[in-house]
Amino acid sequence: MEEKDLPVLLPKDVEFKPDGKSPLAKSEAFVNCKCPKCGKAAKREVDTLDTFVCSSWYELRYPFNKETKVPFVKGEIDEYVPVDTYVGGKEHAAMHLIYSRFIYKALRDGGYLKSDEPFTRLIHQGLILGPDGNKMSKSKGNTVSPDDYVEKYGSDALRLWLMFGYEEGGPWNEDGIKGISKYIQRVENLADRIIENEQIEKEVSKEDIEELKHILNRTIFGVDKDIIRFSFNTAVAKLMELTNEMIRIENKYGNVKELRETFKTFVNILAPMAPHLSEEIWEKLGEKGSVHLTKYPKYDENYLERNTITIAVQINGKLKDTIEIEKGEEKETVLAKAKQKDKIITALDGKEIVKEIYVQDKIVNIVVR
């Protein structure tokens, strides 16, 4: 086609129907034309671009969707791209990503963009297969309806199970969501006991407070990092560990202040993963406003590492027992604790201590004869 014949204007009276055919193919006035070289009757091509080409620059258009004269504003677009994270299946690597990068780099070379890549990070989500291990397909009859599980277990249970059990994909297994449903029930039961039972004024031991604060702050720190790196299964696992610790404290001391304070923070951390459950509990706790409008809790670096550690106590190089000590404790204090253990007392009975060895924060070895 000669340049003088351009542009070729598209018809505006085309019907867009989901019939699998190009809308342009339905316009006879557009399709039927004369060949620009021989002048004979010809037909125009109506399907020239892959759909991926049309969708390969949406990150540039979205911020300027109200613009009618330009697709995006040069200069201003650099505030929005590159996109932080691209989430897609592995099939995108050989299709959509190639088109996206080609178009983006062409626009960069043309001086319209400053950055080199459209996306800074690529996340491949796992593919959930049918119960038979094959890709879900209506023709195979192995599809799973999420609505059925939402109705039976609730949307939060389904959401948590997908996060916990299917980060890497795999065949659908209903047994897993049953386990998650039981975990949610544990959380609800704990919430009911904390809300309904009178608070107990009881002193919690220093060791238990340290352990509770350690697990709480490690959860705050870990879940935040896990969500950012899309490691949802480990985030849920950390919440489960914190739940177990809170129930341990409750069983040992009852509904104490430390438990209630920890549980409130727990609900805040749980909210992104079980939004409906968290909002309901948050309201029952008497908190005003939505839990989803509260700031994510901050962790205390002092509690990320345990202050107490367990070390081995040996007699002549053979393990006899273990003791719990404070990090950095003096040798004399550690040896005194070791000698108070019943197994060590028995092992030393009638023996002469030749040498006492203590490797800082690692091991005690008492040499006897």
XYZ file of C-alpha atoms in Angstrom:
369
model
C 0.000 0.000 0.000
C 1.268 3.444 -0.892
C 1.819 5.993 1.829
C -0.644 8.318 0.104
C -3.407 5.775 0.817
C -2.800 5.890 4.560
C -4.296 5.959 7.082
C -6.760 3.138 6.678
C -9.686 4.195 8.857
C -11.519 1.522 10.806
C -15.324 1.374 10.634
C -17.274 2.593 13.679
C -20.477 0.635 13.100
C -19.011 -2.750 13.990
C -20.819 -5.110 16.383
C -18.706 -6.656 19.123
C -20.200 -10.067 19.851
C -18.510 -12.972 21.684
C -18.704 -15.333 18.710
C -14.982 -16.005 18.272
C -14.709 -13.921 15.113
C -13.017 -10.603 14.533
C -15.577 -7.741 14.680
C -13.999 -6.246 11.520
C -14.842 -9.398 9.583
C -18.528 -8.486 9.878
C -18.054 -5.195 8.019
C -18.308 -5.962 4.295
C -17.573 -2.346 3.417
C -14.251 -2.609 5.205
C -13.301 -6.145 4.203
C -14.082 -5.845 0.496
C -11.672 -3.499 -1.309
C -9.415 -3.207 -4.362
C -5.833 -4.354 -4.432
C -3.613 -1.238 -4.444
C -1.221 -2.909 -6.922
C -3.357 -4.695 -9.529
C -6.717 -3.007 -8.929
C -8.597 -6.320 -8.707
C -11.095 -7.234 -6.004
C -9.411 -8.038 -2.695
C -10.155 -8.565 0.940
C -8.485 -6.810 3.859
C -6.853 -8.828 6.658
C -8.967 -8.423 9.796
C -6.822 -10.221 12.384
C -3.310 -8.844 12.232
C -2.204 -8.471 15.856
C -2.099 -11.017 18.638
C -4.218 -10.097 21.649
C -1.060 -10.034 23.759
C 0.174 -7.063 21.732
C -2.929 -5.121 22.715
C -2.411 -5.900 26.405
C 1.365 -5.511 26.520
C 1.464 -1.826 27.400
C -1.447 -1.537 29.862
C 0.902 -0.438 32.665
C 1.531 2.691 30.617
C -2.129 3.401 29.916
C -3.723 2.797 33.327
C -2.315 5.946 35.006
C -3.593 8.071 32.110
C -6.888 6.370 31.267
C -8.682 9.724 31.087
C -6.343 11.060 28.407
C -8.042 11.234 24.986
C -5.288 12.664 22.802
C -2.241 10.647 23.917
C -1.887 7.103 25.327
C 0.282 8.407 28.202
C 2.067 11.607 29.130
C 5.766 11.557 28.368
C 7.846 12.476 31.434
C 5.036 11.906 33.904
C 4.832 8.189 33.052
C 8.249 7.604 34.646
C 6.658 8.128 38.075
C 4.573 4.978 37.557
C 6.904 2.545 35.808
C 8.565 0.138 36.003
C 5.909 -1.935 37.784
C 7.127 -3.366 41.107
C 5.824 -6.909 40.664
C 4.441 -8.923 37.771
C 2.376 -11.944 38.823
C 1.572 -14.549 36.201
C 1.819 -18.164 35.169
C 4.904 -19.678 33.568
C 3.174 -19.586 30.163
C 3.540 -15.785 30.212
C 7.327 -16.027 30.039
C 7.244 -16.982 26.349
C 4.298 -14.832 25.311
C 3.081 -11.766 27.135
C 6.428 -10.875 28.705
C 8.212 -10.963 25.369
C 5.712 -8.584 23.780
C 5.700 -6.324 26.848
C 9.472 -6.037 26.937
C 9.713 -5.473 23.170
C 7.157 -2.648 23.148
C 8.608 -1.098 26.303
C 12.169 -1.108 24.971
C 11.017 0.292 21.616
C 9.351 3.191 23.435
C 12.505 3.633 25.524
C 14.644 3.800 22.391
C 12.205 6.343 20.989
C 12.755 8.578 24.012
C 9.317 8.074 25.574
C 10.516 6.137 28.655
C 13.589 6.307 30.861
C 13.719 2.855 32.457
C 14.877 -0.283 30.652
C 12.383 -2.894 31.843
C 8.590 -2.754 32.308
C 8.650 -4.937 35.466
C 11.238 -5.185 38.240
C 10.191 -8.564 39.655
C 8.444 -11.632 38.238
C 6.388 -13.981 40.420
C 5.142 -17.284 39.005
C 2.152 -18.544 40.945
C 1.578 -22.278 41.110
C -1.121 -23.952 39.028
C -3.861 -25.675 41.006
C -4.693 -28.954 39.274
C -7.811 -31.050 39.474
C -8.116 -33.813 42.102
C -6.905 -36.249 39.411
C -3.628 -34.365 38.999
C -4.492 -32.988 35.567
C -5.079 -29.379 34.565
C -8.655 -28.406 35.344
C -10.943 -28.606 32.328
C -14.710 -28.686 31.916
C -14.334 -31.329 29.214
C -12.456 -33.567 31.662
C -14.978 -32.912 34.427
C -12.251 -32.275 37.017
C -13.004 -28.648 37.869
C -13.496 -27.474 41.448
C -16.035 -24.779 42.281
C -14.796 -22.361 44.968
C -18.386 -21.407 45.768
C -19.039 -24.867 47.211
C -16.136 -24.534 49.643
C -17.021 -20.967 50.565
C -20.510 -22.131 51.460
C -19.237 -25.120 53.445
C -16.143 -23.711 55.174
C -16.257 -19.932 54.635
C -14.226 -17.676 52.361
C -11.460 -17.145 54.935
C -10.866 -20.888 55.241
C -10.592 -21.215 51.454
C -8.341 -18.176 51.285
C -6.002 -19.458 54.023
C -5.875 -22.925 52.495
C -4.911 -21.565 49.075
C -2.170 -19.483 50.711
C -0.927 -22.290 52.928
C -1.218 -25.309 50.671
C -0.889 -24.084 47.102
C 1.984 -21.633 46.862
C 3.618 -24.030 44.395
C 0.343 -25.359 43.017
C -0.548 -29.046 42.832
C -3.610 -31.335 42.788
C -6.647 -30.105 44.735
C -7.057 -31.888 48.061
C -10.096 -31.210 50.231
C -8.469 -32.699 53.337
C -6.243 -29.645 53.669
C -9.082 -27.141 53.889
C -10.605 -29.251 56.664
C -7.421 -28.728 58.684
C -7.466 -24.990 58.054
C -11.130 -24.870 59.097
C -10.178 -26.512 62.410
C -7.431 -23.913 62.885
C -9.926 -21.078 62.328
C -12.190 -22.726 64.906
C -9.299 -22.727 67.400
C -8.784 -19.013 66.806
C -12.515 -18.303 67.226
C -12.676 -20.357 70.430
C -9.628 -18.572 71.854
C -11.205 -15.227 70.956
C -14.449 -16.181 72.704
C -12.634 -17.212 75.882
C -10.551 -14.031 75.953
C -13.592 -11.812 75.323
C -16.074 -13.572 77.594
C -13.897 -14.616 80.538
C -12.847 -12.156 83.209
C -9.239 -11.032 83.052
C -7.011 -12.751 85.602
C -4.483 -10.740 87.575
C -1.667 -13.264 87.708
C 2.076 -12.845 87.412
C 3.575 -14.548 84.383
C 7.105 -15.885 84.799
C 9.963 -13.988 83.224
C 10.821 -16.989 81.043
C 7.281 -17.270 79.654
C 7.032 -13.538 78.989
C 10.335 -13.686 77.127
C 9.154 -16.651 75.053
C 5.786 -15.039 74.253
C 7.403 -11.760 73.220
C 10.007 -13.586 71.175
C 7.426 -15.527 69.157
C 5.159 -12.471 68.794
C 7.906 -10.181 67.488
C 9.322 -12.911 65.270
C 5.819 -13.322 63.806
C 5.416 -9.581 63.188
C 8.808 -9.444 61.494
C 8.460 -12.715 59.588
C 4.910 -12.319 58.259
C 5.734 -8.852 56.928
C 8.744 -10.214 55.031
C 6.859 -13.316 53.863
C 3.993 -11.308 52.362
C 6.394 -9.036 50.485
C 8.164 -12.037 48.942
C 4.873 -13.899 48.309
C 5.791 -16.706 50.710
C 2.263 -17.032 52.060
C 2.569 -20.594 53.349
C 5.329 -19.664 55.802
C 3.357 -16.579 56.873
C 0.365 -18.749 57.803
C 2.682 -21.222 59.564
C 4.079 -18.409 61.727
C 0.541 -17.375 62.718
C -0.196 -20.962 63.700
C 2.930 -21.045 65.870
C 1.869 -17.835 67.621
C -1.615 -19.285 68.183
C -0.090 -22.358 69.838
C 2.007 -20.145 72.101
C -1.003 -18.055 73.166
C -2.964 -21.210 74.007
C 0.023 -22.471 76.027
C 0.062 -19.239 78.036
C -3.703 -19.451 78.535
C -3.523 -23.061 79.749
C -0.769 -22.163 82.203
C -1.970 -18.792 83.534
C -5.504 -18.182 82.302
C -6.831 -14.982 80.724
C -3.931 -12.742 81.736
C -3.134 -9.265 80.451
C -0.149 -10.434 78.396
C -2.379 -12.907 76.550
C -5.026 -10.309 75.697
C -2.460 -7.807 74.443
C -0.747 -10.434 72.301
C -4.054 -11.649 70.871
C -5.022 -8.134 69.793
C -1.762 -7.809 67.867
C -2.291 -11.293 66.427
C -5.663 -10.244 64.956
C -3.957 -7.267 63.329
C -1.380 -9.539 61.671
C -4.028 -12.080 60.650
C -6.227 -9.463 58.941
C -4.636 -9.519 55.436
C -5.022 -13.298 55.258
C -8.379 -13.828 56.990
C -10.108 -10.449 56.555
C -13.655 -11.384 57.563
C -12.693 -13.363 60.654
C -10.296 -10.637 61.796
C -12.847 -7.845 61.339
C -15.449 -9.758 63.340
C -13.060 -10.491 66.220
C -11.715 -6.925 66.143
C -15.222 -5.593 66.676
C -15.880 -8.086 69.495
C -12.674 -6.934 71.207
C -14.267 -3.498 71.441
C -11.894 -1.816 69.010
C -13.242 1.148 67.064
C -12.975 1.355 63.309
C -11.882 -1.371 60.934
C -8.890 -3.579 61.621
C -7.943 -3.031 57.987
C -7.440 0.679 58.644
C -4.995 0.094 61.493
C -1.244 0.210 60.969
C 0.693 -3.025 60.819
C 2.370 -3.559 64.221
C 6.058 -2.813 64.661
C 8.458 -5.416 65.976
C 11.014 -4.957 68.746
C 14.467 -6.033 67.584
C 15.386 -6.927 71.161
C 12.976 -9.851 71.039
C 13.802 -11.250 67.610
C 16.575 -13.375 69.091
C 16.023 -15.532 72.159
C 17.808 -14.283 75.277
C 17.744 -17.788 76.719
C 19.364 -20.797 75.072
C 19.609 -24.500 75.802
C 23.075 -26.030 75.992
C 24.384 -29.543 76.553
C 26.027 -30.728 79.765
C 28.579 -33.499 79.299
C 30.514 -35.692 81.710
C 33.788 -36.876 80.193
C 32.507 -35.884 76.772
C 29.234 -37.832 77.038
C 25.874 -36.021 77.035
C 24.095 -36.340 80.371
C 21.564 -33.468 80.379
C 20.778 -29.975 79.127
C 20.290 -26.641 80.893
C 18.700 -23.354 79.946
C 20.840 -20.275 80.420
C 20.866 -16.595 79.615
C 23.028 -15.641 76.659
C 26.424 -14.466 77.827
C 26.082 -15.832 81.364
C 29.284 -16.149 83.401
C 31.044 -19.509 83.556
C 30.608 -19.877 87.325
C 26.842 -19.311 87.102
C 26.463 -21.795 84.238
C 28.490 -24.472 86.043
C 26.437 -23.963 89.204
C 23.200 -24.493 87.243
C 24.631 -27.613 85.600
C 25.613 -29.149 88.947
C 22.078 -28.641 90.282
C 20.550 -31.011 87.699
C 19.620 -34.397 89.158
C 21.300 -36.386 86.383
C 24.510 -34.420 86.810
C 24.455 -34.820 90.600
C 24.137 -38.593 90.134
C 26.912 -38.697 87.543
C 29.290 -36.732 89.785
C 28.568 -38.765 92.908
C 31.824 -40.285 94.239
C 33.852 -38.774 91.400
C 36.711 -36.286 91.519
C 36.324 -33.285 89.226
C 39.544 -32.884 87.256
C 38.524 -30.075 84.908
C 35.514 -27.898 84.108
C 35.165 -26.695 80.537
C 32.619 -24.135 79.355
C 32.403 -23.010 75.737
C 30.456 -19.726 75.815
C 26.750 -20.264 75.058
C 27.452 -23.730 73.593
C 28.441 -26.531 75.944
C 29.543 -27.582 79.437
C 31.935 -30.518 79.835
C 33.012 -31.752 83.262
C 36.011 -34.081 83.330
C 36.031 -36.539 86.258
C 37.952 -39.610 87.428
